[in-house]
Coordinates of C-alpha atoms in Angstrom, one line a residue:
X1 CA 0.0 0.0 0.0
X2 CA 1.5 3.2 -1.2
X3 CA 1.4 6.6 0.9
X4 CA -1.4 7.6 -1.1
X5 CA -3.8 5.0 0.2
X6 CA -3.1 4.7 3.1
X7 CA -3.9 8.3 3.5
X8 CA -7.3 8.0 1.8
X9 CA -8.4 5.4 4.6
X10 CA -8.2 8.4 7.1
X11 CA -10.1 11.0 4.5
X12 CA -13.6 9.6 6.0
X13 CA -12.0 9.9 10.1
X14 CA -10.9 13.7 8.9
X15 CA -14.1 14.9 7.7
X16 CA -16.2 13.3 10.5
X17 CA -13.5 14.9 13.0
X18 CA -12.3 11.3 14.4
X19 CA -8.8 12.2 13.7
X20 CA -6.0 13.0 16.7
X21 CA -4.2 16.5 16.4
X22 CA -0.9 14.9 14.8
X23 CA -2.6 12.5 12.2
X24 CA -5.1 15.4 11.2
X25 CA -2.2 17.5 11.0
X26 CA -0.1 14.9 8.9
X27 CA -3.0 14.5 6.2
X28 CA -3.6 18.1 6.0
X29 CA -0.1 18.4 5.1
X30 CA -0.5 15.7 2.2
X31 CA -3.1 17.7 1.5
X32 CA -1.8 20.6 0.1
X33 CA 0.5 19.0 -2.3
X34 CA -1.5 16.0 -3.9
X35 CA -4.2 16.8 -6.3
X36 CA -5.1 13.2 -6.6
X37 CA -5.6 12.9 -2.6
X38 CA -7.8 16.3 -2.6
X39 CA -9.8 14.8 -5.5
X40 CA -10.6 11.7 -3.3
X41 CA -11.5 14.1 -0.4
X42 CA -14.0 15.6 -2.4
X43 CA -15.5 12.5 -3.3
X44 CA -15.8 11.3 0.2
X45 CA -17.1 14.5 1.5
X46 CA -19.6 14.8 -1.0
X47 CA -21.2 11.5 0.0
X48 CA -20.3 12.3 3.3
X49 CA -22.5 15.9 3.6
X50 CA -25.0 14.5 1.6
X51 CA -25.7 12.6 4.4
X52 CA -25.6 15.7 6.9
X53 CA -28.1 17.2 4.6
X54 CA -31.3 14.3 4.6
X55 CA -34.4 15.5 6.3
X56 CA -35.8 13.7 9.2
X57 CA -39.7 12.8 8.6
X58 CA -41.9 10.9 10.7
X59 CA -42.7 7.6 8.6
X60 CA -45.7 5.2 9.7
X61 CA -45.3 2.7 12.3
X62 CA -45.7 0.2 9.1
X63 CA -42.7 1.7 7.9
X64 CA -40.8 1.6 10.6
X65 CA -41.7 -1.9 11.3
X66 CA -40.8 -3.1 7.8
X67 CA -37.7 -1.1 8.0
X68 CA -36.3 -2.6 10.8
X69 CA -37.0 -6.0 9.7
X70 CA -35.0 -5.4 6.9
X71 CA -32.5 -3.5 8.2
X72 CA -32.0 -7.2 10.8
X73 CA -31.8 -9.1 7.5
X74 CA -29.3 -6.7 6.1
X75 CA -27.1 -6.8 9.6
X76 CA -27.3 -10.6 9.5
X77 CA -25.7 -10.8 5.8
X78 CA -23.4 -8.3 6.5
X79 CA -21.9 -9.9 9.2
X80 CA -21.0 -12.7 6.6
X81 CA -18.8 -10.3 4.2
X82 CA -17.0 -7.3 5.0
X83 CA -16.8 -5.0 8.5
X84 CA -18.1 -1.6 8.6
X85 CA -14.6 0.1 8.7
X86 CA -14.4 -1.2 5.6
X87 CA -17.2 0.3 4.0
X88 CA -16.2 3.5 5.2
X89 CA -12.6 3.0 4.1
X90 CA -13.7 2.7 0.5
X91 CA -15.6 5.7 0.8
X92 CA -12.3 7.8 0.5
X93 CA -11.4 5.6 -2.6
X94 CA -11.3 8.8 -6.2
X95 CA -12.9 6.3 -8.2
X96 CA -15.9 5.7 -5.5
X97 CA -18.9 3.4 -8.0
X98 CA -22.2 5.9 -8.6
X99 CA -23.5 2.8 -7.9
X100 CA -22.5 1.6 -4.9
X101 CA -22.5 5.0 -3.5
X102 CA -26.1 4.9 -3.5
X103 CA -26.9 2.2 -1.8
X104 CA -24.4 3.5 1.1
X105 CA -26.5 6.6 1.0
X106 CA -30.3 4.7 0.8
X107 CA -29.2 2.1 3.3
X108 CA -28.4 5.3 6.0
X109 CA -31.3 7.2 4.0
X110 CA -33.9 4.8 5.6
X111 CA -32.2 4.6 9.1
X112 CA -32.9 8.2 9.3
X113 CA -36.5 6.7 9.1
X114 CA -35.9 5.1 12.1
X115 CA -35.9 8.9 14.3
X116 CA -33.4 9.8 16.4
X117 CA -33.4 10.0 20.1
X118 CA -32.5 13.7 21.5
X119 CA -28.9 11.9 22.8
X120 CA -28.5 11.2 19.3
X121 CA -29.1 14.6 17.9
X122 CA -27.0 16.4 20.8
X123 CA -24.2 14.2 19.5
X124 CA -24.6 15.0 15.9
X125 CA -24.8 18.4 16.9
X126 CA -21.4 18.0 18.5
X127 CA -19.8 16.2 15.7
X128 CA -20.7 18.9 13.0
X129 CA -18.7 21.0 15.8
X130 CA -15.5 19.5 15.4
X131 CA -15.7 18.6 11.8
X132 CA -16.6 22.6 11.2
X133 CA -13.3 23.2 13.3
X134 CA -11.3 20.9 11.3
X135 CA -12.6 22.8 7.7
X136 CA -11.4 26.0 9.8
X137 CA -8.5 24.8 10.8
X138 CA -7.2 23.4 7.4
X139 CA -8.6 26.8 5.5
X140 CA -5.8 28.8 8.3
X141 CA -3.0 26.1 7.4
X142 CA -3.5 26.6 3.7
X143 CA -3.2 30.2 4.0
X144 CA 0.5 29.9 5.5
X145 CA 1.0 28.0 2.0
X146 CA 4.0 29.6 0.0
X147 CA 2.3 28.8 -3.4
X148 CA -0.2 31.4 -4.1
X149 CA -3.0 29.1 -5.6
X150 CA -3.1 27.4 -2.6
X151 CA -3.2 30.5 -0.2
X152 CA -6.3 31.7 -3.1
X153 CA -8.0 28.2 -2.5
X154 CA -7.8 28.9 1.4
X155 CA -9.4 32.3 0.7
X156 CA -12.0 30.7 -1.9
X157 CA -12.7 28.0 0.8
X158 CA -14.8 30.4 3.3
X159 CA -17.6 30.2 0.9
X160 CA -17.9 26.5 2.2
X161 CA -18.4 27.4 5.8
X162 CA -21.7 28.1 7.4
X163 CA -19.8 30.2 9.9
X164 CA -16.9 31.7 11.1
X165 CA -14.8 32.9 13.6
X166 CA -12.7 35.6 14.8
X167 CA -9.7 33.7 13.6
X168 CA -10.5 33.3 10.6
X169 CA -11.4 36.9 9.9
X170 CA -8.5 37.7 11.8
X171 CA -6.3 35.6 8.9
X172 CA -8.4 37.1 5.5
X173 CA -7.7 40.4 7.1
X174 CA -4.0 39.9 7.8
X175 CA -3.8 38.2 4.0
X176 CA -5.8 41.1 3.1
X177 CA -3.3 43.7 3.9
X178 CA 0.3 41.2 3.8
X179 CA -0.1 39.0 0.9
X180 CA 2.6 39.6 -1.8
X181 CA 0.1 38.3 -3.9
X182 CA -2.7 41.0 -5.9
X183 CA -5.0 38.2 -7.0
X184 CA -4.9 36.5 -3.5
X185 CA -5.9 40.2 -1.8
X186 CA -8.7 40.5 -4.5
X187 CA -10.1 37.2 -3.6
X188 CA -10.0 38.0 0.0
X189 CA -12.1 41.2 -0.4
X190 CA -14.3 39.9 -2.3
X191 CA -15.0 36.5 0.6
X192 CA -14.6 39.5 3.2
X193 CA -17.6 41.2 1.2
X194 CA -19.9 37.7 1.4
X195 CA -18.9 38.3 5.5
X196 CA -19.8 41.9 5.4
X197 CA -22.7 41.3 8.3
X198 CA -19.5 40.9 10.8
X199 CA -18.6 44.5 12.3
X200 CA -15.2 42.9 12.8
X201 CA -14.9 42.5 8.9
X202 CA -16.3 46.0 8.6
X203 CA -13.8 47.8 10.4
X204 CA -11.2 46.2 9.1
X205 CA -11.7 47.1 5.5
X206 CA -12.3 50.5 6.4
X207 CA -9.3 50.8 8.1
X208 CA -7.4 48.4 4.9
X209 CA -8.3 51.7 2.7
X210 CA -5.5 53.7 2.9
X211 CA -2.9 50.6 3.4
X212 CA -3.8 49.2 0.1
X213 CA -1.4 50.2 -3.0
X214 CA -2.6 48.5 -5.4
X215 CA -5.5 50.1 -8.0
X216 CA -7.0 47.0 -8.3
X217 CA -7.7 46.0 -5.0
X218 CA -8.7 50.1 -3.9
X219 CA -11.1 49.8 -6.4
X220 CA -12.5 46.8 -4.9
X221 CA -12.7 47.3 -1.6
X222 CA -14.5 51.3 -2.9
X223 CA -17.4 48.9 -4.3
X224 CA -17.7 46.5 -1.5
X225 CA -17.7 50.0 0.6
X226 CA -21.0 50.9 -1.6
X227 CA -22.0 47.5 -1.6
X228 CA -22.6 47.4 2.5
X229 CA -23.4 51.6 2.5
X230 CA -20.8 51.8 5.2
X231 CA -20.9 55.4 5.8
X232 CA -18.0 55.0 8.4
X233 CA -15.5 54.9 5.4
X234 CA -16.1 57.8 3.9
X235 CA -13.0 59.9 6.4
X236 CA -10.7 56.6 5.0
X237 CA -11.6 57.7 1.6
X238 CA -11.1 61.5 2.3
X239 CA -7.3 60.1 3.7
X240 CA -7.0 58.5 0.4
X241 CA -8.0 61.0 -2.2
X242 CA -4.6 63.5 -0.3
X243 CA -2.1 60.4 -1.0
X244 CA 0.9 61.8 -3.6
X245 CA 0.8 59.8 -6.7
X246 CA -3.1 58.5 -6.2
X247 CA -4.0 56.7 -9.5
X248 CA -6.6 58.9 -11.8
X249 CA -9.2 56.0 -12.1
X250 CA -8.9 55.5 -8.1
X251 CA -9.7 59.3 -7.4
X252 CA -12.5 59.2 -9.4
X253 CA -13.9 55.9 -8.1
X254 CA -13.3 57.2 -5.0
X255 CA -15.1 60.9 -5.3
X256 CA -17.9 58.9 -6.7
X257 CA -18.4 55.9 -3.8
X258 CA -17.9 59.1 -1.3
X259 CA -21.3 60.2 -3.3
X260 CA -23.0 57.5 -2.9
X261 CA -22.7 57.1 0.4
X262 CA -22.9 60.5 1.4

């Protein structure tokens, strides 16, 4: 078994949040330089979330009953071939059947039938916890990444999480203002902008206006400064418009957001 497989048996463990510190830390790392390994990851978390995403109804007590039944006919054949940690380790497998994916996903489909106990939900609860940590955690280790499609990835990443916290706002501000990088600063306005109901992410662009060099990236962070009507920039843009060798199409962008806002 090659280095590549065996870290594809852990890709399930990762995304549920079962991995320790050093072995999460170790695949993240593998991570960022195979494309094959982050192609498999995707595979296994798409199967994986669409799980997270099925509703839970109330079936019939017929239902249920016939369910279960099954479900103890299933248990009883399955105990014949091949152990659960094995299903789940060819989850994490790139060339995962359509097929066989399916039944994976009706077999847990119809044990959602079953309900679930209020235990049960608290510790669902508690696992989308730690596996929303992990996605945080590995979008602030790709941003320390020295290849700048990577770091732009990390920034691209936030639109995946449901929320976020002061560390990682923290991190798109810092990348905002630091990055050597103009494409990576323009695509950290713009996932700042999709976070604009955070005052922290408020006041930090506001204060990121008269830092900024670049054209390109004053002229973005003007319309995202329209975009939210945040009247508390318009002293940052009066700062700007007295900078020495201000480009023409940023002073008149600039005259016109003060406008708007005004």
């Amino acid at each position: 078994m090659n280095d590549c497989e065996e870290y594809r048996e852990r890709l399930a463990d990762w995304h549920m949040g079962r991995l320790d510190t050093t072995a999460a830390a170790e695949l993240e790392q593998h991570l960022n330089t195979c494309a094959d390994c982050r192609e498999a990851l995707a595979a296994t978390s798409f199967v994986l979330d669409s799980i997270d995403n099925l509703q839970d109804p109330e079936p019939p007590v017929r239902v249920k009953a016939d369910f279960r039944a099954m479900l103890d006919d299933f248990k009883a054949a399955e105990k014949k071939k091949v152990s659960v940690g094995r299903i789940w380790s060819s989850l994490s497998r790139p060339r995962l059947s359509l097929a066989y994916g399916m039944v994976i996903l009706l077999c847990i489909g119809g044990a959602y039938l079953l309900g679930r106990s209020n235990k049960q939900g608290q510790e669902m609860q508690e696992l989308h916890a730690r596996v929303h940590e992990q996605k945080q955690t590995m979008m602030l280790a790709m941003l320390d990444n020295p290849l700048a499609s990577e770091r732009m990835k990390a920034v691209n990443y936030t639109s995946d999480l449901k929320e976020v916290d002061k560390r990682v706002i923290d991190a798109l501000l810092a990348t905002l203002n630091n990055d050597p990088n103009v494409n990576v600063r323009l695509s950290t306005v713009e996932a700042l902008a999709a976070l604009g109901n955070h005052p922290e992410v408020r006041t930090g662009l506001i204060k990121s206006i008269t830092t900024q060099d670049s054209p390109i990236i004053q002229l973005a962070i003007a319309d995202v400064m329209v975009k939210l009507q945040e009247k508390r920039s318009l002293d940052s843009f009066k700062e700007l418009l007295k900078q020495k060798g201000l480009d023409d199409e940023v002073r008149q962008k600039v005259k016109e957001t003060m406008t708007k806002l005004i």
